[in-house]
PDB file of C-alpha atoms and ligand atoms in Angstrom:
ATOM      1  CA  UNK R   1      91.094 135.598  65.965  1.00 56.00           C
ATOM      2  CA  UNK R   2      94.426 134.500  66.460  1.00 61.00           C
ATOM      3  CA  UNK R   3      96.253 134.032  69.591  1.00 66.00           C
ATOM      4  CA  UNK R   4      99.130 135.967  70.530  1.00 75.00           C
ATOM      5  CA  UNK R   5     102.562 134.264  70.929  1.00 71.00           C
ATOM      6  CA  UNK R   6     102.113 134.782  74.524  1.00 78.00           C
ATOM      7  CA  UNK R   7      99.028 133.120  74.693  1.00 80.00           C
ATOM      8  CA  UNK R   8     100.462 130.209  72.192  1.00 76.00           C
ATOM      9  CA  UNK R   9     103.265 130.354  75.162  1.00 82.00           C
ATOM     10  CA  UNK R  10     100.542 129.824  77.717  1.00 87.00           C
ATOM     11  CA  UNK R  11      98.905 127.343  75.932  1.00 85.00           C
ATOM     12  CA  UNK R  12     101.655 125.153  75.922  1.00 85.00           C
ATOM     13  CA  UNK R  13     103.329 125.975  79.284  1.00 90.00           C
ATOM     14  CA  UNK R  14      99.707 125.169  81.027  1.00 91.00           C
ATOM     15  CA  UNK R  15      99.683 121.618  79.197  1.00 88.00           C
ATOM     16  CA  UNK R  16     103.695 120.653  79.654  1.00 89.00           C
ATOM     17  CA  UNK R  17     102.606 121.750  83.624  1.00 93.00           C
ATOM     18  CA  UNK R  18      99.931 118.892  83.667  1.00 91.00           C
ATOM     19  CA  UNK R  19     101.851 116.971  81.609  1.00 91.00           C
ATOM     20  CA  UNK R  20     104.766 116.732  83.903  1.00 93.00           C
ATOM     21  CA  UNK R  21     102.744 115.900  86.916  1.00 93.00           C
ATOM     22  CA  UNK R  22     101.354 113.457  84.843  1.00 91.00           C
ATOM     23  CA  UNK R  23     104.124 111.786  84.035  1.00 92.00           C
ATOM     24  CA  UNK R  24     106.248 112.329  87.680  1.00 94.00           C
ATOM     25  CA  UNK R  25     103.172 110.882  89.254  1.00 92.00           C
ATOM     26  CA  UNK R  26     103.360 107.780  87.174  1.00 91.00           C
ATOM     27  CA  UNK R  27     107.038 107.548  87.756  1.00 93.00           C
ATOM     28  CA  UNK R  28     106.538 107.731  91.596  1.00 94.00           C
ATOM     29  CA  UNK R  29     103.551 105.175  91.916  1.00 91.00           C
ATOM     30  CA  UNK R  30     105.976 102.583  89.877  1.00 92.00           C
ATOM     31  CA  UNK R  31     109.299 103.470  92.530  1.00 94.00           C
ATOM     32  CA  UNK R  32     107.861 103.575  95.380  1.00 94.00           C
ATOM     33  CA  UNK R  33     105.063 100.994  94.775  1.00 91.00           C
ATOM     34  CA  UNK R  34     105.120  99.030  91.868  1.00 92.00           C
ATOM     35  CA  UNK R  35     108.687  98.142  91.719  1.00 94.00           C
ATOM     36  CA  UNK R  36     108.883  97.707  95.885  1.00 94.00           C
ATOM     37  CA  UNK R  37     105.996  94.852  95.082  1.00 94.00           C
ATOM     38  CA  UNK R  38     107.791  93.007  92.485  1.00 95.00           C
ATOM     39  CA  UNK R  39     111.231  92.995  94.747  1.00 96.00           C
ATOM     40  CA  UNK R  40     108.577  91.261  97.307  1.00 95.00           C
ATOM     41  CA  UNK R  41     107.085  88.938  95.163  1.00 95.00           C
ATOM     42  CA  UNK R  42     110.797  87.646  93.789  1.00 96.00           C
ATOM     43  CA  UNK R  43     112.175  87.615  97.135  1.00 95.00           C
ATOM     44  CA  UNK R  44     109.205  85.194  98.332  1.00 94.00           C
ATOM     45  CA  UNK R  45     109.415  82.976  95.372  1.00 95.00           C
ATOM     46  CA  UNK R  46     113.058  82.639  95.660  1.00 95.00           C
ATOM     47  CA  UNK R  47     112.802  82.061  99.519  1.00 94.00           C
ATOM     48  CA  UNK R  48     109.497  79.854  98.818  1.00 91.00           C
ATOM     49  CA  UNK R  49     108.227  81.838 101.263  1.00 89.00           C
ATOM     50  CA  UNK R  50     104.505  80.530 102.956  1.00 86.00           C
ATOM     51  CA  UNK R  51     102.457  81.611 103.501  1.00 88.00           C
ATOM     52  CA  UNK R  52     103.013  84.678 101.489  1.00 88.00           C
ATOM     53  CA  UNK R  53     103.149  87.902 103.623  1.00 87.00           C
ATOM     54  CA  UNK R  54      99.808  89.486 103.521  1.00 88.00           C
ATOM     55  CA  UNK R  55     101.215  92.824 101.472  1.00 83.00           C
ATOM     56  CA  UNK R  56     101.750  90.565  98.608  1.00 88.00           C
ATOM     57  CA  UNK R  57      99.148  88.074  98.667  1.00 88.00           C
ATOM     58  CA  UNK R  58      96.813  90.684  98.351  1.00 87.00           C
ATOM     59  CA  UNK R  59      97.882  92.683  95.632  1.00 86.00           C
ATOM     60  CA  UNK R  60      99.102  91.934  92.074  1.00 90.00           C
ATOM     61  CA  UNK R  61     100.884  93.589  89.405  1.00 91.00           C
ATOM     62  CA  UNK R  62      97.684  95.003  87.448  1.00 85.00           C
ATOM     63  CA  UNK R  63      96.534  96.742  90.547  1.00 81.00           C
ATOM     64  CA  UNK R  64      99.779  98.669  90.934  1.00 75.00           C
ATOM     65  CA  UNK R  65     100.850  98.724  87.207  1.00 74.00           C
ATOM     66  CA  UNK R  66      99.270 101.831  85.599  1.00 74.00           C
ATOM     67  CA  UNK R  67      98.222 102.584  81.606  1.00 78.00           C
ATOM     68  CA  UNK R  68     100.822 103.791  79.701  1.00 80.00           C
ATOM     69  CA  UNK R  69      98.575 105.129  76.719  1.00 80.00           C
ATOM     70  CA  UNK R  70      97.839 108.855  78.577  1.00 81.00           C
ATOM     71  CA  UNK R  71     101.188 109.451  79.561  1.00 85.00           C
ATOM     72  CA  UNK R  72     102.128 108.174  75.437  1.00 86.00           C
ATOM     73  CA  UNK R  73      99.520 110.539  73.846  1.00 88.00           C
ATOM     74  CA  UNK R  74     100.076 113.214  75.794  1.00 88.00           C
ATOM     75  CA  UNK R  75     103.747 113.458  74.797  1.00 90.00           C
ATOM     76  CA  UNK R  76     102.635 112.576  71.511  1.00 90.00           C
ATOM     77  CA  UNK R  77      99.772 115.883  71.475  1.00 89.00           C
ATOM     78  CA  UNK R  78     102.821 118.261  73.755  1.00 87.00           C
ATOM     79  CA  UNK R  79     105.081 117.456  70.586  1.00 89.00           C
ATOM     80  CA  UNK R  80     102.423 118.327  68.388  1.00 89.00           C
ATOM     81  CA  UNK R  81     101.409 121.452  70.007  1.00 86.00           C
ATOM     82  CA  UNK R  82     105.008 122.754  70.495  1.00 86.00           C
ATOM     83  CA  UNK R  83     105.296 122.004  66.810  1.00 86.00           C
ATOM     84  CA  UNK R  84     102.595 123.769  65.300  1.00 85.00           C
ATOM     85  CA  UNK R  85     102.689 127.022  67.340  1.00 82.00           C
ATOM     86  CA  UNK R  86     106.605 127.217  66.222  1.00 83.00           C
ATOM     87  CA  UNK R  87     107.768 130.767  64.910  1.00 80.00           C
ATOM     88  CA  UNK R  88     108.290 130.454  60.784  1.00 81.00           C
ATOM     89  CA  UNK R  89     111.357 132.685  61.974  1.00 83.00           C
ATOM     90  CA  UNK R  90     112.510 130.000  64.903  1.00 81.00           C
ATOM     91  CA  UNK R  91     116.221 129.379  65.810  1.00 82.00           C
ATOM     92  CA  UNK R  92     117.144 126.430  63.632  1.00 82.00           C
ATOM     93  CA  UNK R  93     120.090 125.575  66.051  1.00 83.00           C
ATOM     94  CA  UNK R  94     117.926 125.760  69.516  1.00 82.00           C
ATOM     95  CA  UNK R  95     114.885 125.010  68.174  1.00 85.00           C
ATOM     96  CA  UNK R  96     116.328 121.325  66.165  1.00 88.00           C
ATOM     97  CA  UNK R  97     118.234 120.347  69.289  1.00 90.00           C
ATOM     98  CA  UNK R  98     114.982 120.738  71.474  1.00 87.00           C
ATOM     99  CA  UNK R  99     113.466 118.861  68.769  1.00 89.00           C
ATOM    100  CA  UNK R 100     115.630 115.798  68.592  1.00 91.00           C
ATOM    101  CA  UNK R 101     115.460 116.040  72.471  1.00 92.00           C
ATOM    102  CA  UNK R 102     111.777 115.725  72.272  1.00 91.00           C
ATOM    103  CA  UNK R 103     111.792 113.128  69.665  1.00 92.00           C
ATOM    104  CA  UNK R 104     114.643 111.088  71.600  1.00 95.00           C
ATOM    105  CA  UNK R 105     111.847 111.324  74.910  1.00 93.00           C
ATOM    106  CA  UNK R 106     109.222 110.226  73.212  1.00 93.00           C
ATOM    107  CA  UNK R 107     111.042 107.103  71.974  1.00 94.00           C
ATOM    108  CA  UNK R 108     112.517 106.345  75.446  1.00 94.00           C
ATOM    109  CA  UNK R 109     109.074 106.421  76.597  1.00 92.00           C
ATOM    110  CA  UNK R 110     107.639 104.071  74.158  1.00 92.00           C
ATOM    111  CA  UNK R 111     110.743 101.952  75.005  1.00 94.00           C
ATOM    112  CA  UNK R 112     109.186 102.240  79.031  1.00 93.00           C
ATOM    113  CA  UNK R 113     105.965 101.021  78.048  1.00 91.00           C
ATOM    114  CA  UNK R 114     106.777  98.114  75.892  1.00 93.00           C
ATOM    115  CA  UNK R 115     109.353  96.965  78.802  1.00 94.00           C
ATOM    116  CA  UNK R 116     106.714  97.244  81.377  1.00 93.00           C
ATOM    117  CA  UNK R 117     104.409  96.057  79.645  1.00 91.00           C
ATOM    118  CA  UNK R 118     105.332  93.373  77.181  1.00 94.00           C
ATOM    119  CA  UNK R 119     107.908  91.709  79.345  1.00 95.00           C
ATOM    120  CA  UNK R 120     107.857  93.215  83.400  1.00 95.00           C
ATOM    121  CA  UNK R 121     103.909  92.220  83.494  1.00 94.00           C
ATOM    122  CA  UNK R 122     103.824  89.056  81.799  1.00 95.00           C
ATOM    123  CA  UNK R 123     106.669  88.169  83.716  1.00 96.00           C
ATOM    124  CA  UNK R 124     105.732  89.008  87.011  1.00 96.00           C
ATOM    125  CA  UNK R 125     101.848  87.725  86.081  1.00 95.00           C
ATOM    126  CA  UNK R 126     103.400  83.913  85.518  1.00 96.00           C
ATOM    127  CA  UNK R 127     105.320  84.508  88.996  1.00 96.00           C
ATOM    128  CA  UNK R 128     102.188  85.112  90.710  1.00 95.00           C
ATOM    129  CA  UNK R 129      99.896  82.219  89.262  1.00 94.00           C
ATOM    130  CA  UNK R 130     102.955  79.818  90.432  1.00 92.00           C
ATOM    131  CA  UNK R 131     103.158  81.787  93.737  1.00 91.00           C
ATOM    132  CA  UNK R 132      99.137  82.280  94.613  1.00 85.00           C
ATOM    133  CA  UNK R 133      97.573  79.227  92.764  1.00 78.00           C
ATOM    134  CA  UNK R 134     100.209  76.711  94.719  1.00 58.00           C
TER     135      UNK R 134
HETATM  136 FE1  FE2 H   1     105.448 102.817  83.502  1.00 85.12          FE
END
């Protein structure tokens, strides 16, 4: 049996609600976290700070630094989803614009990851073996 377009509308409202908490919680555990550690870490190395204050000598990088892949498939599935259960009839205007919007997110997203990970990480990985190995 088909679903209705209000339960289409439920389907995707209930998984752009997890979604987004998904997402804001990542966000949050980089600011207020993540990002605070790496501010540490450069401070100390460009103080040559030692010993190294216990909140960074005992963490690194890949214990604060979450996956990006959920957060990327989700969007990538939400997209999908939104797509599929669109009207035939839908609002070319509204319904494009949204579109591009969604599109334009998921690309600034990607562009997150591969910062954070290709170049934030690696970066702040070589700091710490100079830093911690001394
Ligand atoms: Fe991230």
């Amino acid at each position: 049996m088909k679903n209705s377009q209000s339960d289409d509308l439920k389907i995707i409202q209930t998984f752009y609600t997890k979604y987004k908490k998904e997402l804001l919680d990542h966000i949050t555990d980089e600011e207020e976290n993540a990002f605070p550690y790496v501010l540490e870490l450069q401070k100390a190395y460009d103080q040559k700070t030692d010993p190294l204050p216990k909140h960074i000598a005992e963490y690194s990088i890949q214990s604060f630094e979450k996956e990006h892949t959920n957060v990327d498939e989700k969007l990538f599935d939400l997209k999908n989803i939104i797509i599929k259960y669109l009207e035939p009839n839908y609002n070319n205007k509204e319904c494009n614009e949204f579109l591009f919007e969604l599109f334009q997110f998921e690309r600034d997203l990607t562009d997150h990851a591969r910062i954070e990970d290709n170049i934030l990480v690696p970066k702040v990985m070589d700091i710490e073996k100079e830093l911690k190995n001394a």
